Coordinates of C-alpha atoms in Angstrom, one line a residue:
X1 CA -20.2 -34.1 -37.2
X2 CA -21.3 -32.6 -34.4
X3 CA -19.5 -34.1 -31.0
X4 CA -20.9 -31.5 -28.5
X5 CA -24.3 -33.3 -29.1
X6 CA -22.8 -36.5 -30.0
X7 CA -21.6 -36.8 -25.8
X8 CA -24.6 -35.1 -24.3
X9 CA -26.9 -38.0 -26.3
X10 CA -24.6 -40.5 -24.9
X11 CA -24.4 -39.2 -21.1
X12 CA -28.4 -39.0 -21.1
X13 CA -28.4 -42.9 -22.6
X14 CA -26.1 -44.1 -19.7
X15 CA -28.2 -42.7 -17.3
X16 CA -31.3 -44.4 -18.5
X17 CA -29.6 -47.8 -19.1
X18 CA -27.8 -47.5 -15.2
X19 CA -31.2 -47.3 -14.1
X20 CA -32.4 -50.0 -16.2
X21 CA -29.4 -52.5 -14.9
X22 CA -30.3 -52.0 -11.8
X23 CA -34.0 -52.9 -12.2
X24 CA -32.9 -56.2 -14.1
X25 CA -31.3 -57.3 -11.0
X26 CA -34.2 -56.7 -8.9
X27 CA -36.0 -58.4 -11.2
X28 CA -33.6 -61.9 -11.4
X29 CA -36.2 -64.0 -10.3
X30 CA -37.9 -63.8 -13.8
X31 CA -36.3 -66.0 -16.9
X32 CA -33.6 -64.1 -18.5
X33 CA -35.4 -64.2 -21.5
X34 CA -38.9 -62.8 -20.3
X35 CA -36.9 -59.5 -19.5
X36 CA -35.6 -59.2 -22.8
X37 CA -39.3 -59.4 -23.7
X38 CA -41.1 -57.2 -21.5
X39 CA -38.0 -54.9 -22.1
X40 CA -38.5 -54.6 -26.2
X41 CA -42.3 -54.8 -25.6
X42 CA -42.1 -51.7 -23.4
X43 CA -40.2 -49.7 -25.9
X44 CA -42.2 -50.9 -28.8
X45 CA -44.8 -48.8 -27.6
X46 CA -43.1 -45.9 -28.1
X47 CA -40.9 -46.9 -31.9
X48 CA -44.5 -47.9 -33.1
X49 CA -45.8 -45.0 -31.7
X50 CA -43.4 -42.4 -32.9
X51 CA -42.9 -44.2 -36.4
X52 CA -46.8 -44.3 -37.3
X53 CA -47.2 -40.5 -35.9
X54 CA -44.7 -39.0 -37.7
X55 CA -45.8 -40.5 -40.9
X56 CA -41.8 -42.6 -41.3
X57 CA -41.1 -45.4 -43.2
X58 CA -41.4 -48.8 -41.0
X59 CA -39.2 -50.9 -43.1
X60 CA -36.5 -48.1 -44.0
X61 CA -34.3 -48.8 -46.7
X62 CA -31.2 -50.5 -45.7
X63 CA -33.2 -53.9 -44.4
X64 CA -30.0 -56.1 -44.5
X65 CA -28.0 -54.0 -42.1
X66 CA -31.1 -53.0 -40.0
X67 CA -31.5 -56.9 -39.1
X68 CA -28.1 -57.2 -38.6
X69 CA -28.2 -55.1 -35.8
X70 CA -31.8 -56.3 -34.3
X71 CA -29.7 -60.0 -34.4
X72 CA -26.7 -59.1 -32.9
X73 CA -28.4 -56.3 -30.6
X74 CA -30.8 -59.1 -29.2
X75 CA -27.7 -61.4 -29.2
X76 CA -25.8 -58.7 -26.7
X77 CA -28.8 -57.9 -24.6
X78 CA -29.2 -61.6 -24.1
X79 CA -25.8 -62.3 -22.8
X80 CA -25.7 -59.3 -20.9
X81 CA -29.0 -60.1 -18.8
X82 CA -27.5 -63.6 -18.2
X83 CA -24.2 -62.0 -16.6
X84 CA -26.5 -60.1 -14.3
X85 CA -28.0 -63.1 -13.4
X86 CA -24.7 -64.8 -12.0
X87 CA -23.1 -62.1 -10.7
X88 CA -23.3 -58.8 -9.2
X89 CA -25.2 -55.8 -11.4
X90 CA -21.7 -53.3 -11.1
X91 CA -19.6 -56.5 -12.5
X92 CA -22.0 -57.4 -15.3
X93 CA -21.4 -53.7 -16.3
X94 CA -18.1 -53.4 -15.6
X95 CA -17.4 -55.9 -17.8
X96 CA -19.6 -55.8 -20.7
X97 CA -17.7 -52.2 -21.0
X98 CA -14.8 -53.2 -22.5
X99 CA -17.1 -52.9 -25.7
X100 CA -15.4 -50.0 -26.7
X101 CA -12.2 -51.8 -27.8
X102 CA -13.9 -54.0 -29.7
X103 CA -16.1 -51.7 -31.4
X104 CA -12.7 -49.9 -32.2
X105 CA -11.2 -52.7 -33.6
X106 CA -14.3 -53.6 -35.7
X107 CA -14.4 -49.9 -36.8
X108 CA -10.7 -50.8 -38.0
X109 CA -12.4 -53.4 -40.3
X110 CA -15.7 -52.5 -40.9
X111 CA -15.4 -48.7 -41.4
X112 CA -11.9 -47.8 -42.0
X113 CA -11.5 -45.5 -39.3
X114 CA -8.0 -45.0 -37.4
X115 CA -7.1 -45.1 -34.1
X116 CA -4.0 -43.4 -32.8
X117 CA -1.7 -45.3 -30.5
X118 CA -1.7 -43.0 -27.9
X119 CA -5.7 -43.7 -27.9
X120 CA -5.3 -47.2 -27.6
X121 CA -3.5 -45.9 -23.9
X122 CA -6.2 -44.1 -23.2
X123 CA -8.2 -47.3 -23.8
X124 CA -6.1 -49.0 -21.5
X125 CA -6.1 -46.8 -18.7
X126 CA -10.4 -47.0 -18.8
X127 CA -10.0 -50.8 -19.0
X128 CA -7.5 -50.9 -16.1
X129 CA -10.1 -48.9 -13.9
X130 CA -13.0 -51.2 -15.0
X131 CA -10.8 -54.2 -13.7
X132 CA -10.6 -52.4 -10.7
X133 CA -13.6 -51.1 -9.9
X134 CA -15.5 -54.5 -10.3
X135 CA -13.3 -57.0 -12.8
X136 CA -11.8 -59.3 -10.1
X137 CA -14.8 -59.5 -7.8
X138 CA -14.9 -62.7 -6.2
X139 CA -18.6 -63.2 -6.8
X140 CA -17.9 -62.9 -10.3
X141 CA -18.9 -66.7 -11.5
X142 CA -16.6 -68.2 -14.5
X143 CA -20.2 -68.5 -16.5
X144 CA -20.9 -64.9 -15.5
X145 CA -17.7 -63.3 -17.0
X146 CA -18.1 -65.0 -20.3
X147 CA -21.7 -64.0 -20.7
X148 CA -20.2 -60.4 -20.0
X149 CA -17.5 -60.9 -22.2
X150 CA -19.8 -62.0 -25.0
X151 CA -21.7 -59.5 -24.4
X152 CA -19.3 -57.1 -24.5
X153 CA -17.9 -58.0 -28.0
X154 CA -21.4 -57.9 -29.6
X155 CA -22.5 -54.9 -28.2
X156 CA -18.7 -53.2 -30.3
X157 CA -19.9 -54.9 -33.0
X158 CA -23.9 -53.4 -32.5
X159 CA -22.1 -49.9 -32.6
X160 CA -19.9 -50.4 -35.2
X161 CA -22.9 -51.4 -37.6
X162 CA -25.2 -48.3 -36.2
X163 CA -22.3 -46.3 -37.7
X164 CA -21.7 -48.1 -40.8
X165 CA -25.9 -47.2 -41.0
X166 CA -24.9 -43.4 -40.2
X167 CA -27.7 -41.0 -40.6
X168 CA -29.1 -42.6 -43.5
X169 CA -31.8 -44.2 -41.4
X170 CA -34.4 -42.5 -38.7
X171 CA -33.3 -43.6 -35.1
X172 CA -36.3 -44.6 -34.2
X173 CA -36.2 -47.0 -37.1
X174 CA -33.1 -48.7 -36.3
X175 CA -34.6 -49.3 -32.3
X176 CA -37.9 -50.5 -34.2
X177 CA -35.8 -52.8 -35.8
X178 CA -34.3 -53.9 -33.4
X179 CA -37.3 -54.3 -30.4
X180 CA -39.3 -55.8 -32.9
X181 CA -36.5 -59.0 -33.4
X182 CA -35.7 -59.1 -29.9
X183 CA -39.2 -59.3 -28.6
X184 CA -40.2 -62.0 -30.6
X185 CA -37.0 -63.9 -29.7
X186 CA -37.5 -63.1 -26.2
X187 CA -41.3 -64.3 -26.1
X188 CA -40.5 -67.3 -27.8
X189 CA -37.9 -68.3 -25.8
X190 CA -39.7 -67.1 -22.5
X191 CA -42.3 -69.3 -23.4
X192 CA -40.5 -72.1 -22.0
X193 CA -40.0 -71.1 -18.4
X194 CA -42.9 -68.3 -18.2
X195 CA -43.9 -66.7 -14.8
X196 CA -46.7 -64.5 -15.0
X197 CA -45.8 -61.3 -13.1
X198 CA -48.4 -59.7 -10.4
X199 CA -48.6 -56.3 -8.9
X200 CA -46.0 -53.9 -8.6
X201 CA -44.0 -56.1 -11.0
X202 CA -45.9 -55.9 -13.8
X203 CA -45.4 -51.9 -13.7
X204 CA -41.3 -52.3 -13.3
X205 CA -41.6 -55.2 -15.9
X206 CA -43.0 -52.4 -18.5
X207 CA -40.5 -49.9 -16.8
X208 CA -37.6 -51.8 -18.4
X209 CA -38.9 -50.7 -21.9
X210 CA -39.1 -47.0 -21.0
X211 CA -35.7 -46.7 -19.6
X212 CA -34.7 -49.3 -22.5
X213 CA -36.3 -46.8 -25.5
X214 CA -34.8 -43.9 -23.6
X215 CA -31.2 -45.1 -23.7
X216 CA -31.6 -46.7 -27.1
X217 CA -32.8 -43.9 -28.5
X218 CA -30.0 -41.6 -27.5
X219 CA -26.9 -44.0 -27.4
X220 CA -28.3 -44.1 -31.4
X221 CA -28.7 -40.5 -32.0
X222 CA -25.0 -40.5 -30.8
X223 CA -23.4 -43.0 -32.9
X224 CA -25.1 -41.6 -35.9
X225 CA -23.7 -38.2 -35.8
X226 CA -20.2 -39.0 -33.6
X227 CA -17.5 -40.7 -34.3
X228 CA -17.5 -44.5 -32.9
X229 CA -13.9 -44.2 -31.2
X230 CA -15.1 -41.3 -29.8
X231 CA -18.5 -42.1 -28.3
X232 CA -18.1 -45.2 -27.2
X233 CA -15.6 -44.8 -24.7
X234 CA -18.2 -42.6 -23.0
X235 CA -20.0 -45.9 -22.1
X236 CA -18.0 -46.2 -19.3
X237 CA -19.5 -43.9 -17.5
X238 CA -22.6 -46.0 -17.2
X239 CA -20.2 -47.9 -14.6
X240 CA -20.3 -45.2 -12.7
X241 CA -23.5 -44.4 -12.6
X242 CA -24.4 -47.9 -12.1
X243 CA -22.5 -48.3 -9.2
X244 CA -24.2 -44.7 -7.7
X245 CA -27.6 -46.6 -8.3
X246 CA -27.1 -50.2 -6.9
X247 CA -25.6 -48.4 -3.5
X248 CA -28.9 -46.6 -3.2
X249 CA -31.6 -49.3 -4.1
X250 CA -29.3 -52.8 -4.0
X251 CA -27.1 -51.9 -0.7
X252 CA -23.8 -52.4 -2.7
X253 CA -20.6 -51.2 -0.7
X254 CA -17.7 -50.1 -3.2
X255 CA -14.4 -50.1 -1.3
X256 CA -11.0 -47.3 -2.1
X257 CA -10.4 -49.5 -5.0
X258 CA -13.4 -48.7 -6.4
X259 CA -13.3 -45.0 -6.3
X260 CA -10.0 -45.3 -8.3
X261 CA -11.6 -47.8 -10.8
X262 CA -14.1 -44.7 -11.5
X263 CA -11.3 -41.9 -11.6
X264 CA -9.4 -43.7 -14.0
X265 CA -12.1 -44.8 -16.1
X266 CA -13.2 -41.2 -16.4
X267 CA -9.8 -39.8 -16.8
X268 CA -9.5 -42.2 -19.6
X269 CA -12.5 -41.4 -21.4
X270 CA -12.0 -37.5 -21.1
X271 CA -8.5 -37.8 -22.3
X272 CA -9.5 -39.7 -25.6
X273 CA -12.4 -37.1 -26.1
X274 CA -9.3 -34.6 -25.6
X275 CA -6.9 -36.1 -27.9
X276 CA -9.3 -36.7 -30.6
X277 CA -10.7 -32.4 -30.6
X278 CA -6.9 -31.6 -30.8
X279 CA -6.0 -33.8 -33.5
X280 CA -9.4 -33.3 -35.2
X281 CA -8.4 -29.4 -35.0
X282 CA -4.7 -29.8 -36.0
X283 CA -6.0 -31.7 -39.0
X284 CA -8.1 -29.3 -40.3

């Protein structure tokens, strides 16, 4: 297992998927579900691509699991594009970021994997600065937080199954997979309440795919050679990163309490990566 790259994956997929939360909420005034179309279209592009080029198997060999996790991946992006439609983009994330406990507690289950109590503090302390830094905000609609909560336990359960799939399936497979169910639920149910795009929106539109592959790709790579207790606390950081982005293009202000929200969420998620090297190490 290889952690060092495990994290550096993971930090460049928050950065792509902050950028790409922030272009969904410029782009509210489409249907929810016509963003989760452009968005897998976009990145199919690139899986088809990439998949064709390098001569790899389209169909890969573990086809139950793979749809599995293009359901339940289309499932959590759905949700999570609703949220940002009733609330504010940092809240949505905030939110849906609380993933990580659930993909621990399905990694309980699912994967037999461990979890040390003093982890589940460090868990704690992370979720604690996520209610702070945007959990309690008072344009957070009660329809809103249950879409992010939704989408908060699918996406744990999305991780937990990319690491029950391991390395025995090319990345760019498993996002093929995965665009190729969710833009054909996302057409279908765009279909309903299409608005045909124009200028300048037609290019972010397609954007939402590149930053979307980007992200995908990398949040993968990670959770196939890292540990899921490990890497996905590091998706808190997207918070942060989220936050830095919607000041600069949405005109959010973030008050004292916010700053705190992002140090403990942070602290939380360097001490679990912390723990986990010095038990790792002991243990060996």
């Amino acid at each position: 297992m290889d952690l060092r790259r495990a994290i550096y994956f993971m930090m460049l997929s928050t950065i792509a998927f902050a950028c790409m939360n922030v272009l969904i909420k410029y782009l509210t005034a489409y249907d929810t579900f016509e963003l989760v179309f452009f968005r897998s279209l976009g990145t199919l592009f690139f899986t088809f691509g990439i998949l064709i080029h390098k001569k790899i198997p389209i169909l890969g060999t573990h086809k139950k699991l793979l749809v599995l996790r293009g359901v339940v991946g289309v499932t959590s992006m759905s949700l999570f594009f609703l949220a940002i439609h009733y609330m504010p983009v940092g809240s949505a994330v905030g939110l849906r970021y609380i993933s990580p406990i659930f993909a621990a507690i399905f990694a309980i289950f699912m994967l037999k994997e461990k979890i040390k109590p003093v982890q589940w503090l460090f868990f704690l302390m992370s979720f604690v600065g996520v209610i702070a830094l945007k959990g309690f905000d008072k344009n957070v609609s009660i329809l809103g937080f249950v879409f992010a909560i939704a989408a908060a336990a699918t996406s744990g359960l999305v991780y937990t199954i990319i690491r029950k799939i391991g390395d025995r399936e090319h990345p760019v497979v498993i996002v093929n997979y995965f665009m190729c169910i969710a833009t054909v639920v996302g057409g279908v149910l765009a279909s309903f309440n299409w608005k045909t795009p124009h200028g300048i929106d037609i290019l972010l539109l397609f954007s939402l795919g590149v930053l979307g592959y980007v992200g995908q790709i990398f949040m993968t790579k990670a959770f196939q050679i890292g540990e899921t207790n490990i890497i996905a606390p590091i998706k808190y950081i997207e918070v942060v990163f989220s936050i830095v982005a919607g000041i600069g293009f949405l005109n959010e202000e973030y008050t004292i309490l916010s700053i705190v929200g992002m140090l403990l969420i942070i602290t939380g998620v360097l001490l679990n990566i912390w723990y986990k090297r010095k038990y790792s190490a002991i243990s060996v």
